[in-house]
CSV table of C-alpha atoms in Angstrom, one decimal:
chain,number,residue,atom,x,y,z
A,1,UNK,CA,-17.1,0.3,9.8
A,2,UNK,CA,-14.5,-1.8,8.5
A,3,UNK,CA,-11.1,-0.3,10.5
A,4,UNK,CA,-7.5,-1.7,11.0
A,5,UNK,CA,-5.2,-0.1,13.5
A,6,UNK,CA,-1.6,-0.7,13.9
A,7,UNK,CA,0.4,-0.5,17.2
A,8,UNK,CA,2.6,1.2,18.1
A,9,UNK,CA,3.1,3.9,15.9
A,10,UNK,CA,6.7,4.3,16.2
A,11,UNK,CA,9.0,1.8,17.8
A,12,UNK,CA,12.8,2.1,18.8
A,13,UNK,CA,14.9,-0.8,19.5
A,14,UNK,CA,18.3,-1.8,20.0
A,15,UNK,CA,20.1,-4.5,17.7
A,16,UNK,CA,19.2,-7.8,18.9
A,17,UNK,CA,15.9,-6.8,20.7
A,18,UNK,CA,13.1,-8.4,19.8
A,19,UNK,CA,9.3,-7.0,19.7
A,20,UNK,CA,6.3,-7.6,18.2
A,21,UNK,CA,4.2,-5.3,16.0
A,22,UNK,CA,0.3,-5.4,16.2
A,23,UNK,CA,-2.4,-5.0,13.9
A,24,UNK,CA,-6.1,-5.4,14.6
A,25,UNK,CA,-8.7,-5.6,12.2
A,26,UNK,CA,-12.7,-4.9,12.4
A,27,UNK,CA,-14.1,-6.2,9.1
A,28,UNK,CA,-17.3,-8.8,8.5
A,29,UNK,CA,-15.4,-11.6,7.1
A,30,UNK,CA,-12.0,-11.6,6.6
A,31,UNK,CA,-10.5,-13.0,3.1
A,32,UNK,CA,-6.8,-12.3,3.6
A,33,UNK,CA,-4.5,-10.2,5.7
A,34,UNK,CA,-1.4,-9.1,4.1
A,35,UNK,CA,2.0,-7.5,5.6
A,36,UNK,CA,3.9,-4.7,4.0
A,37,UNK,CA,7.4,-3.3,4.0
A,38,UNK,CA,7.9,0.7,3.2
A,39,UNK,CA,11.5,2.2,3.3
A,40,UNK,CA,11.1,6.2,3.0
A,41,UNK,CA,10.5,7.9,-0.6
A,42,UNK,CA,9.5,3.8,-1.8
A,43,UNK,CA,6.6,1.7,-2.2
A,44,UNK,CA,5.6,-0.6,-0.3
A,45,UNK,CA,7.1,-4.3,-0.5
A,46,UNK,CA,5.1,-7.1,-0.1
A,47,UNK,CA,5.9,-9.2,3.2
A,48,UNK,CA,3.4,-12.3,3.6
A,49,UNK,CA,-0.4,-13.2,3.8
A,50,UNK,CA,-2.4,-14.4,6.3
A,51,UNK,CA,-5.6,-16.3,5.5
A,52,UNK,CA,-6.8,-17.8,8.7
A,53,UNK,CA,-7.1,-17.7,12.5
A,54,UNK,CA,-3.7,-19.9,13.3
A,55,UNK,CA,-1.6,-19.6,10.8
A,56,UNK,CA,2.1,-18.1,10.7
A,57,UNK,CA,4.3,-17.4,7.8
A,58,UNK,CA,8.1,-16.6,8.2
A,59,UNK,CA,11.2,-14.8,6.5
A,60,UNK,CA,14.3,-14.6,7.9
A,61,UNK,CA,13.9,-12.7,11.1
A,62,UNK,CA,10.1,-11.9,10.5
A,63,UNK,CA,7.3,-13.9,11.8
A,64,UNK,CA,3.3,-13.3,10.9
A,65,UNK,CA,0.6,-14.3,13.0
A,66,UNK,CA,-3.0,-14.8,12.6
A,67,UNK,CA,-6.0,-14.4,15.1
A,68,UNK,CA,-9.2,-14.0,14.8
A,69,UNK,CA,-9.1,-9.9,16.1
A,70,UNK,CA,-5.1,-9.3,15.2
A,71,UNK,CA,-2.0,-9.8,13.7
A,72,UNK,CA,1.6,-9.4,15.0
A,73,UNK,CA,4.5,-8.8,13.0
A,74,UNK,CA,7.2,-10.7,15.4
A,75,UNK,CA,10.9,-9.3,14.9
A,76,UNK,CA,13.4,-11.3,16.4
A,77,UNK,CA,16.7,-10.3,16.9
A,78,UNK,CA,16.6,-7.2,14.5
A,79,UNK,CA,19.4,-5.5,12.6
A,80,UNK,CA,19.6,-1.9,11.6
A,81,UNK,CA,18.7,-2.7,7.8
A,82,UNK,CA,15.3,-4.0,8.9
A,83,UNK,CA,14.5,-0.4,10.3
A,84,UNK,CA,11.3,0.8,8.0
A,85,UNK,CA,7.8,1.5,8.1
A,86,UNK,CA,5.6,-1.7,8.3
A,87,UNK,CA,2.1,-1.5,7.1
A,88,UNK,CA,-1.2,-4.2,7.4
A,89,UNK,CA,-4.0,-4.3,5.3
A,90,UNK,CA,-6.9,-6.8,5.0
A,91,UNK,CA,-9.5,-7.4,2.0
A,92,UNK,CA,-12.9,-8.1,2.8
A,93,UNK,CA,-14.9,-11.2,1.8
A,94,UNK,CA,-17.6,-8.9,0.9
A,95,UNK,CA,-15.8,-6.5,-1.3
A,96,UNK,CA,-12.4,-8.1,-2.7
A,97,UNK,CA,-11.9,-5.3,-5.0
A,98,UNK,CA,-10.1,-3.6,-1.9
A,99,UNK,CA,-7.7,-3.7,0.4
A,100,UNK,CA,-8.0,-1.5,3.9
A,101,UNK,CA,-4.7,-0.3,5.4
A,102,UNK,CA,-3.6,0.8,8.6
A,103,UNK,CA,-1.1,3.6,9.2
A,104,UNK,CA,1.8,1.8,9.9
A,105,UNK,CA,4.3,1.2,12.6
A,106,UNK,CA,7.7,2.9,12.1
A,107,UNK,CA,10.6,1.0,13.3
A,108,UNK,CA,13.9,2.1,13.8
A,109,UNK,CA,16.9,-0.2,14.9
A,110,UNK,CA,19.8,1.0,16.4
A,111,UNK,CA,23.0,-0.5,16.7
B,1,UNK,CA,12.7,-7.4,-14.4
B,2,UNK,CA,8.8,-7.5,-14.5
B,3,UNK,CA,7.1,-4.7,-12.1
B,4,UNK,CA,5.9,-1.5,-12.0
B,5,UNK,CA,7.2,1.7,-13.1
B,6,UNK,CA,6.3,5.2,-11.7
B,7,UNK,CA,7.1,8.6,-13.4
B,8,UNK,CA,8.4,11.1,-12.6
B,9,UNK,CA,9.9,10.4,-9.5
B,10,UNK,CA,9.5,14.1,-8.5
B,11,UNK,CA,6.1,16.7,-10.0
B,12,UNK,CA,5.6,20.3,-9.1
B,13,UNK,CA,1.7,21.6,-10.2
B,14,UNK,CA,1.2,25.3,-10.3
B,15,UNK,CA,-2.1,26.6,-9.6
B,16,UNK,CA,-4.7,25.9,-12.1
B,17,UNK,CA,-2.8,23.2,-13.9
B,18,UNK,CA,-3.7,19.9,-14.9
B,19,UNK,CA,-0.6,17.3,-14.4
B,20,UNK,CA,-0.3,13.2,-15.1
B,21,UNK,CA,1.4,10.6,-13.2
B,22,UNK,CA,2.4,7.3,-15.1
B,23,UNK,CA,2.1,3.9,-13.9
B,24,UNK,CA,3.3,1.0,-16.4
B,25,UNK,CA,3.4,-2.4,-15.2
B,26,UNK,CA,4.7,-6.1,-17.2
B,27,UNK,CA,3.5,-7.9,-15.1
B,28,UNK,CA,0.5,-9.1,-17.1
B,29,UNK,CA,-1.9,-8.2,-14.1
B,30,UNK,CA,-5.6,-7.1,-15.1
B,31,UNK,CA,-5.9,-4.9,-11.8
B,32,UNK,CA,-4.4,-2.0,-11.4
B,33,UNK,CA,-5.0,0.9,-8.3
B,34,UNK,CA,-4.0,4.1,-7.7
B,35,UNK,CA,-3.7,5.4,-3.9
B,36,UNK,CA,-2.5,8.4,-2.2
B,37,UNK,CA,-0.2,8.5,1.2
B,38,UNK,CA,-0.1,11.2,3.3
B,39,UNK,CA,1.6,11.6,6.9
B,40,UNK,CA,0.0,9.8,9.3
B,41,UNK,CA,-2.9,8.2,7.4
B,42,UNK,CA,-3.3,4.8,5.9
B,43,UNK,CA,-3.2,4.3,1.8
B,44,UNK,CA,-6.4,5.4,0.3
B,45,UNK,CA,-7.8,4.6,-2.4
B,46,UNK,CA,-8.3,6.9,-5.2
B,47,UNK,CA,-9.3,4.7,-8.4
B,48,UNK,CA,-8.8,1.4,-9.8
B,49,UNK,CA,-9.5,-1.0,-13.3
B,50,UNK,CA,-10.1,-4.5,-13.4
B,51,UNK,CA,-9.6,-4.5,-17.1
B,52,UNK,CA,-9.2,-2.2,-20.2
B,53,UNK,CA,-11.7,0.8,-21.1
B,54,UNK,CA,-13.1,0.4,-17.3
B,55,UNK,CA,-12.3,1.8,-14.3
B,56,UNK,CA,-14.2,2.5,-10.4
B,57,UNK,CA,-13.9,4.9,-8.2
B,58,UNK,CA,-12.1,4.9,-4.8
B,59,UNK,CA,-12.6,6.2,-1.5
B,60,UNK,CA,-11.4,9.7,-2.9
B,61,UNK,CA,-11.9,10.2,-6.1
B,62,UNK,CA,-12.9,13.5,-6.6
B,63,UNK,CA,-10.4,15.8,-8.2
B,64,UNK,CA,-8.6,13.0,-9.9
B,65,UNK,CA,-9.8,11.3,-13.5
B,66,UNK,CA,-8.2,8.0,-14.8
B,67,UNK,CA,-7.5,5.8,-18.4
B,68,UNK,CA,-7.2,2.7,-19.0
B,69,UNK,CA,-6.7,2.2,-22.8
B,70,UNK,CA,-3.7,-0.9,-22.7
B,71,UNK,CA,-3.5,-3.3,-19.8
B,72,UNK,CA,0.2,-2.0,-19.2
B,73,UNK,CA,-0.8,1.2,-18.3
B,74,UNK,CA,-3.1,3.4,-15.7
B,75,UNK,CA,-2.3,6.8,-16.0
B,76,UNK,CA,-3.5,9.7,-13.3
B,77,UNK,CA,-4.5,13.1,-13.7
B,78,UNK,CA,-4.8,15.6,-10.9
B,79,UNK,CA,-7.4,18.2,-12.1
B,80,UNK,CA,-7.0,21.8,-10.9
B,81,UNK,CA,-10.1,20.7,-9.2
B,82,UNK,CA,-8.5,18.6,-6.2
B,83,UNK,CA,-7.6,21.4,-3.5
B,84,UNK,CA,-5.1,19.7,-2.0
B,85,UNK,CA,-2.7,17.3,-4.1
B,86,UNK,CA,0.0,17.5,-2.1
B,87,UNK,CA,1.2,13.7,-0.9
B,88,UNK,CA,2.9,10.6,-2.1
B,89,UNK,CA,1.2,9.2,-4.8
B,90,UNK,CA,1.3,5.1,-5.4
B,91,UNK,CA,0.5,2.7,-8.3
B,92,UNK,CA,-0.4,-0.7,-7.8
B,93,UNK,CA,-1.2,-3.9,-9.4
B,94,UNK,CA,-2.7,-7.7,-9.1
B,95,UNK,CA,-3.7,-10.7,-10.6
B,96,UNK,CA,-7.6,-11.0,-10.1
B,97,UNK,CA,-6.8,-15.1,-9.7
B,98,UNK,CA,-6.9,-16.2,-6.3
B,99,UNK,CA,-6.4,-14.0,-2.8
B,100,UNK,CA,-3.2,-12.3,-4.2
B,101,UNK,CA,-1.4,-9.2,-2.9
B,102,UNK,CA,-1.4,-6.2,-4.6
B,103,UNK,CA,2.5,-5.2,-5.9
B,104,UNK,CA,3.4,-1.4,-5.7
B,105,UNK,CA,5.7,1.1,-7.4
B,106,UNK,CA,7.7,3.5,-6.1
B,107,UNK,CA,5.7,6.1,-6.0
B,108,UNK,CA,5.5,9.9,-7.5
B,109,UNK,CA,6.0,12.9,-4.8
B,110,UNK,CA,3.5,15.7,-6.3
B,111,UNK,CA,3.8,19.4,-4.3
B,112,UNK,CA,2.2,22.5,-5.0
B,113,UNK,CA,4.3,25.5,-6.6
């Protein structure tokens, strides 16, 4: 069954710590994976894609990876305005219609 | 500013009662999906249209019926028939061109009077 889990659920860091978020994906061929931002009582704002074991895509302090099992979300030196929920989802080269999204990681930065 | 537009912010259903959430989008995307969010589960997928006067079903469709009579919009009813409505719903949209993200809204809380 198609399945992508994100890690950890919640994560509490100080101003200027960095961390990684991680999501990892079980699907039969894998057409894109794509990063989300959600602040509470919003939708969720589109971050980067993925399309391939190796590459990386960056914005400011956020920086996407690519494997062939996961991807991590890297945060470096964060700020309290990037505290939200982060959500991954991948589509499927079998089925492109949809995309299959984890639960999220809720970050919260502190100053 | 082209995106998507969600109303009401805020809908309270009493028992028995049909209600509709909007989605309009200018975007000039042919996709557009409807999902529901609920505490500690991922977006699922309720319905979606690839282009006018058509639509599929989603992971969790039942209790729900969709239109899609212009390419702006993608409206949502919650039958009386869906037992438990309660959650965050969201309206998305895409290009079908190329591996594109889908682009959200900002949702429609619906709770149970």
């Amino acid at each position: 069954e198609d399945q992508v889990t994100q890690s950890p659920e919640a994560l509490r860091l100080q101003e200027g710590e960095s961390s990684s978020l991680n999501c990892s994906y079980t699907v039969s061929g894998l057409r894109g994976l794509f990063w989300y931002r959600q602040d509470p009582g919003k939708g969720p704002e589109f971050l980067f894609t993925l399309y391939s074991a190796g590459e990386e895509k960056e914005k400011e302090r956020l920086k996407a990876t690519l494997t062939k099992k996961e991807s991590f979300l890297h945060i470096t030196a964060p700020k309290p305005e990037d505290s939200a929920t982060y959500l991954c989802a991948v589509r499927a080269t079998y089925n492109t219609d949809k995309l299959i999204f984890g639960t999220g990681t809720r970050l919260q930065v502190f100053p | 500013d082209g995106g998507i537009t969600q109303s009401p912010k805020y809908l309270f259903r009493k028992e028995g009662q049909n209600v509709t959430l909007s989605c309009e989008q200018n975007l000039n995307h042919d996709a557009m999906y409807w999902y529901r969010q609920d505490p500690g589960q991922g977006l699922r997928l309720i319905y979606y249209s690839q282009i006018v006067n058509d639509f599929q079903k989603g992971d969790i469709a039942e209790g729900y019926s969709v239109s899609r009579e212009k390419k702006e919009s993608f409206p949502l009813t919650v039958t009386s028939a869906q037992k438990n409505p309660t959650a965050f719903y969201l309206c998305a949209s895409s290009t079908l061109v190329g591996n594109q993200p889908q682009h959200f809204g900002d949702g429609t809380r619906l709770s149970i009077l």
